[in-house]
Amino acid sequence: MRNQTFVAEFLLLGLSKGLKIRLLLFGLFSVTYAITLVGNSIILMLIWLDPRLHKPMYFFLSHLAFVDICYTSSTVPQMLVNLQNPRQTIALAGCVVQMYVFLVLATTECILLAVMAYDRYVAICHPLHYTFLMNKRVCMKLAVATWMSGLLLPVAHTVLTWRLPFCGPNLIDHFFCEMPALLKLACADTKIVEKVTSVGCIFTLLIPISFILMTYIRILVSVLKIQSAQGQHKAFSTCVSHVSVVVLFYGSAIFMYMRPESSHSPSQDKMVSLFYSIVIPLFNPIIYSLKNRDVKEALIKILQRCRRFCLSSGKHEMPN
């Protein structure tokens, strides 16, 4: 009986039971989701179209934008459906698949942010060797390693969760199938899954954030050795966007997965999940466009091209 599944589907309780609040949240998150997709798509388009952005830093930024599009898409559509129909159920298989996809993308983003920190370290601490150390082949290998790590690291606790028996109730007090909320419904000992998850957090959270901290300590030491204030400002400005994203993403992820089980509450977990699954993917393109001069210049250049194209098209369409 240990591997038998008694519950075939789950009901996501979502964020609110009130009709007016659900309609308000549906409109709010629909707009947020649309802006997130458009913002990250613009980042991808700019990096693809502008030759000045064909650099390792922006190569990894394009991967971050793609991860954020997939990341928010793994939860928001399901949440919007549930806001319209709160009795909408999700099968156990679909729930586990959603959980795995979410963990894959979260893990990939964690490791990708560490890779981006390494890129900044090489650019600032070893500028003369940057082209050699971060050539196209190296960047491709780092990107492949990042995605492979993201795909493989969540496999163990996903399989273990899949094998747990769920006897009921089948009500998940969340807006998507996140692991902590799902484990609460298992009618078996979940200590093994929790231990595997803790080990996974070491590889996906603690090791990458430790690497990022050590990297930025080295960067700080190198920058302080620069004689001119202008040179220091230029070096720091290339790191501001990345540091902002790291603080937002890792702060919320560590708070969610590394705090004691006794301190978890459904309402608090949902608010934290909303922040790192919806708000952060929305903010990332804004942070990089506002803090990065190259991205702003590329955006202005594209807008000017579009304006000239529209004006020239309008002149051709005017009657003689």
Tab-separated table of N, CA, C and O in Angstrom, residues 104-159:
chain	number	residue	atom	x	y	z
A	104	VAL	N	12.690	23.277	-11.909
A	104	VAL	CA	13.713	23.341	-12.967
A	104	VAL	C	14.074	24.789	-13.274
A	104	VAL	O	15.255	25.162	-13.337
A	105	LEU	N	13.053	25.614	-13.460
A	105	LEU	CA	13.292	27.016	-13.823
A	105	LEU	C	13.897	27.802	-12.669
A	105	LEU	O	14.776	28.650	-12.876
A	106	ALA	N	13.440	27.520	-11.440
A	106	ALA	CA	14.009	28.193	-10.276
A	106	ALA	C	15.472	27.815	-10.090
A	106	ALA	O	16.324	28.675	-9.815
A	107	THR	N	15.784	26.521	-10.241
A	107	THR	CA	17.165	26.056	-10.114
A	107	THR	C	18.045	26.661	-11.203
A	107	THR	O	19.171	27.102	-10.942
A	108	THR	N	17.526	26.690	-12.423
A	108	THR	CA	18.284	27.268	-13.541
A	108	THR	C	18.594	28.740	-13.283
A	108	THR	O	19.715	29.196	-13.539
A	109	GLU	N	17.615	29.472	-12.758
A	109	GLU	CA	17.853	30.895	-12.483
A	109	GLU	C	18.886	31.075	-11.378
A	109	GLU	O	19.734	31.972	-11.457
A	110	CYS	N	18.833	30.234	-10.345
A	110	CYS	CA	19.823	30.316	-9.269
A	110	CYS	C	21.243	30.164	-9.811
A	110	CYS	O	22.139	30.953	-9.500
A	111	ILE	N	21.456	29.129	-10.610
A	111	ILE	CA	22.788	28.846	-11.145
A	111	ILE	C	23.183	29.889	-12.185
A	111	ILE	O	24.340	30.308	-12.267
A	112	LEU	N	22.208	30.342	-12.974
A	112	LEU	CA	22.492	31.349	-13.994
A	112	LEU	C	22.959	32.659	-13.365
A	112	LEU	O	23.876	33.314	-13.887
A	113	LEU	N	22.376	33.042	-12.248
A	113	LEU	CA	22.811	34.262	-11.560
A	113	LEU	C	24.236	34.122	-11.047
A	113	LEU	O	24.996	35.105	-11.031
A	114	ALA	N	24.623	32.907	-10.653
A	114	ALA	CA	26.012	32.674	-10.238
A	114	ALA	C	26.954	32.776	-11.431
A	114	ALA	O	28.058	33.340	-11.331
A	115	VAL	N	26.543	32.242	-12.571
A	115	VAL	CA	27.351	32.343	-13.793
A	115	VAL	C	27.505	33.806	-14.204
A	115	VAL	O	28.601	34.237	-14.622
A	116	MET	N	26.443	34.590	-14.087
A	116	MET	CA	26.512	36.009	-14.427
A	116	MET	C	27.448	36.754	-13.482
A	116	MET	O	28.126	37.716	-13.880
A	117	ALA	N	27.497	36.330	-12.219
A	117	ALA	CA	28.438	36.925	-11.268
A	117	ALA	C	29.879	36.618	-11.679
A	117	ALA	O	30.765	37.476	-11.596
A	118	TYR	N	30.116	35.391	-12.140
A	118	TYR	CA	31.456	35.023	-12.624
A	118	TYR	C	31.855	35.862	-13.835
A	118	TYR	O	33.017	36.298	-13.945
A	119	ASP	N	30.896	36.115	-14.720
A	119	ASP	CA	31.164	36.957	-15.887
A	119	ASP	C	31.598	38.350	-15.459
A	119	ASP	O	32.546	38.913	-16.010
A	120	ARG	N	30.927	38.923	-14.459
A	120	ARG	CA	31.293	40.258	-13.967
A	120	ARG	C	32.661	40.224	-13.283
A	120	ARG	O	33.443	41.183	-13.386
A	121	TYR	N	32.949	39.121	-12.599
A	121	TYR	CA	34.253	38.982	-11.937
A	121	TYR	C	35.389	38.987	-12.965
A	121	TYR	O	36.385	39.699	-12.799
A	122	VAL	N	35.236	38.223	-14.027
A	122	VAL	CA	36.276	38.171	-15.066
A	122	VAL	C	36.407	39.532	-15.741
A	122	VAL	O	37.522	39.998	-16.001
A	123	ALA	N	35.266	40.190	-16.023
A	123	ALA	CA	35.293	41.478	-16.726
A	123	ALA	C	36.000	42.554	-15.915
A	123	ALA	O	36.712	43.400	-16.477
A	124	ILE	N	35.835	42.544	-14.586
A	124	ILE	CA	36.379	43.611	-13.745
A	124	ILE	C	37.761	43.255	-13.204
A	124	ILE	O	38.662	44.100	-13.160
A	125	CYS	N	37.941	42.010	-12.802
A	125	CYS	CA	39.208	41.609	-12.180
A	125	CYS	C	40.263	41.163	-13.186
A	125	CYS	O	41.463	41.222	-12.892
A	126	HIS	N	39.828	40.689	-14.368
A	126	HIS	CA	40.771	40.248	-15.397
A	126	HIS	C	40.358	40.816	-16.758
A	126	HIS	O	40.087	40.050	-17.702
A	127	PRO	N	40.302	42.127	-16.874
A	127	PRO	CA	39.799	42.737	-18.116
A	127	PRO	C	40.628	42.405	-19.352
A	127	PRO	O	40.073	42.282	-20.450
A	128	LEU	N	41.946	42.245	-19.184
A	128	LEU	CA	42.810	41.977	-20.337
A	128	LEU	C	42.604	40.562	-20.881
A	128	LEU	O	42.885	40.301	-22.058
A	129	HIS	N	42.120	39.657	-20.040
A	129	HIS	CA	41.914	38.267	-20.460
A	129	HIS	C	40.435	37.949	-20.656
A	129	HIS	O	40.085	36.779	-20.852
A	130	TYR	N	39.595	38.971	-20.585
A	130	TYR	CA	38.148	38.731	-20.619
A	130	TYR	C	37.713	38.055	-21.921
A	130	TYR	O	36.945	37.087	-21.897
A	131	THR	N	38.210	38.558	-23.042
A	131	THR	CA	37.817	37.994	-24.345
A	131	THR	C	38.213	36.536	-24.462
A	131	THR	O	37.469	35.718	-25.033
A	132	PHE	N	39.371	36.191	-23.909
A	132	PHE	CA	39.836	34.804	-23.973
A	132	PHE	C	39.077	33.902	-22.993
A	132	PHE	O	38.633	32.806	-23.355
A	133	LEU	N	38.906	34.379	-21.754
A	133	LEU	CA	38.264	33.555	-20.720
A	133	LEU	C	36.771	33.391	-20.935
A	133	LEU	O	36.191	32.382	-20.531
A	134	MET	N	36.144	34.388	-21.566
A	134	MET	CA	34.692	34.335	-21.786
A	134	MET	C	34.390	34.343	-23.282
A	134	MET	O	33.532	35.098	-23.764
A	135	ASN	N	35.080	33.481	-24.020
A	135	ASN	CA	34.814	33.399	-25.456
A	135	ASN	C	33.494	32.680	-25.701
A	135	ASN	O	32.846	32.168	-24.773
A	136	LYS	N	33.095	32.623	-26.964
A	136	LYS	CA	31.785	32.073	-27.317
A	136	LYS	C	31.640	30.617	-26.887
A	136	LYS	O	30.575	30.198	-26.393
A	137	ARG	N	32.700	29.846	-27.044
A	137	ARG	CA	32.644	28.424	-26.687
A	137	ARG	C	32.446	28.251	-25.182
A	137	ARG	O	31.648	27.400	-24.745
A	138	VAL	N	33.166	29.034	-24.390
A	138	VAL	CA	33.034	28.958	-22.927
A	138	VAL	C	31.620	29.353	-22.498
A	138	VAL	O	31.010	28.696	-21.644
A	139	CYS	N	31.091	30.412	-23.101
A	139	CYS	CA	29.737	30.859	-22.759
A	139	CYS	C	28.699	29.782	-23.074
A	139	CYS	O	27.770	29.560	-22.283
A	140	MET	N	28.855	29.116	-24.202
A	140	MET	CA	27.924	28.062	-24.563
A	140	MET	C	28.012	26.903	-23.578
A	140	MET	O	26.982	26.328	-23.166
A	141	LYS	N	29.220	26.537	-23.170
A	141	LYS	CA	29.387	25.448	-22.209
A	141	LYS	C	28.748	25.809	-20.863
A	141	LYS	O	28.100	24.964	-20.224
A	142	LEU	N	28.939	27.048	-20.424
A	142	LEU	CA	28.350	27.488	-19.160
A	142	LEU	C	26.823	27.480	-19.234
A	142	LEU	O	26.148	27.079	-18.283
A	143	ALA	N	26.287	27.910	-20.379
A	143	ALA	CA	24.831	27.927	-20.550
A	143	ALA	C	24.268	26.504	-20.543
A	143	ALA	O	23.250	26.234	-19.883
A	144	VAL	N	24.939	25.581	-21.265
A	144	VAL	CA	24.477	24.186	-21.309
A	144	VAL	C	24.556	23.563	-19.916
A	144	VAL	O	23.626	22.864	-19.477
A	145	ALA	N	25.648	23.822	-19.194
A	145	ALA	CA	25.806	23.280	-17.842
A	145	ALA	C	24.730	23.815	-16.905
A	145	ALA	O	24.210	23.082	-16.054
A	146	THR	N	24.385	25.080	-17.082
A	146	THR	CA	23.340	25.689	-16.249
A	146	THR	C	21.998	25.015	-16.472
A	146	THR	O	21.299	24.637	-15.520
A	147	TRP	N	21.631	24.843	-17.740
A	147	TRP	CA	20.339	24.218	-18.054
A	147	TRP	C	20.314	22.744	-17.665
A	147	TRP	O	19.283	22.247	-17.176
A	148	MET	N	21.409	22.028	-17.862
A	148	MET	CA	21.458	20.621	-17.472
A	148	MET	C	21.337	20.471	-15.959
A	148	MET	O	20.646	19.567	-15.463
A	149	SER	N	21.990	21.352	-15.218
A	149	SER	CA	21.868	21.325	-13.757
A	149	SER	C	20.433	21.592	-13.335
A	149	SER	O	19.905	20.946	-12.423
A	150	GLY	N	19.801	22.561	-13.987
A	150	GLY	CA	18.414	22.872	-13.679
A	150	GLY	C	17.482	21.711	-13.956
A	150	GLY	O	16.519	21.477	-13.212
A	151	LEU	N	17.758	20.956	-15.012
A	151	LEU	CA	16.915	19.815	-15.362
A	151	LEU	C	17.124	18.618	-14.435
A	151	LEU	O	16.172	17.876	-14.145
A	152	LEU	N	18.354	18.412	-13.971
A	152	LEU	CA	18.684	17.195	-13.231
A	152	LEU	C	18.512	17.323	-11.711
A	152	LEU	O	18.079	16.366	-11.057
A	153	LEU	N	18.847	18.472	-11.142
A	153	LEU	CA	18.829	18.595	-9.682
A	153	LEU	C	17.451	18.369	-9.049
A	153	LEU	O	17.363	17.779	-7.977
A	154	PRO	N	16.345	18.815	-9.665
A	154	PRO	CA	15.044	18.586	-9.021
A	154	PRO	C	14.463	17.190	-9.245
A	154	PRO	O	13.368	16.904	-8.735
A	155	VAL	N	15.156	16.323	-9.990
A	155	VAL	CA	14.563	15.026	-10.344
A	155	VAL	C	14.304	14.178	-9.105
A	155	VAL	O	13.227	13.573	-8.953
A	156	ALA	N	15.280	14.109	-8.195
A	156	ALA	CA	15.177	13.193	-7.051
A	156	ALA	C	13.965	13.505	-6.183
A	156	ALA	O	13.141	12.618	-5.915
A	157	HIS	N	13.818	14.765	-5.737
A	157	HIS	CA	12.677	15.043	-4.847
A	157	HIS	C	11.356	15.077	-5.607
A	157	HIS	O	10.305	14.879	-5.004
A	158	THR	N	11.394	15.275	-6.931
A	158	THR	CA	10.148	15.178	-7.706
A	158	THR	C	9.668	13.724	-7.763
A	158	THR	O	8.480	13.436	-7.562
A	159	VAL	N	10.597	12.794	-8.019
A	159	VAL	CA	10.245	11.370	-8.072
A	159	VAL	C	9.754	10.885	-6.707
A	159	VAL	O	8.763	10.149	-6.602
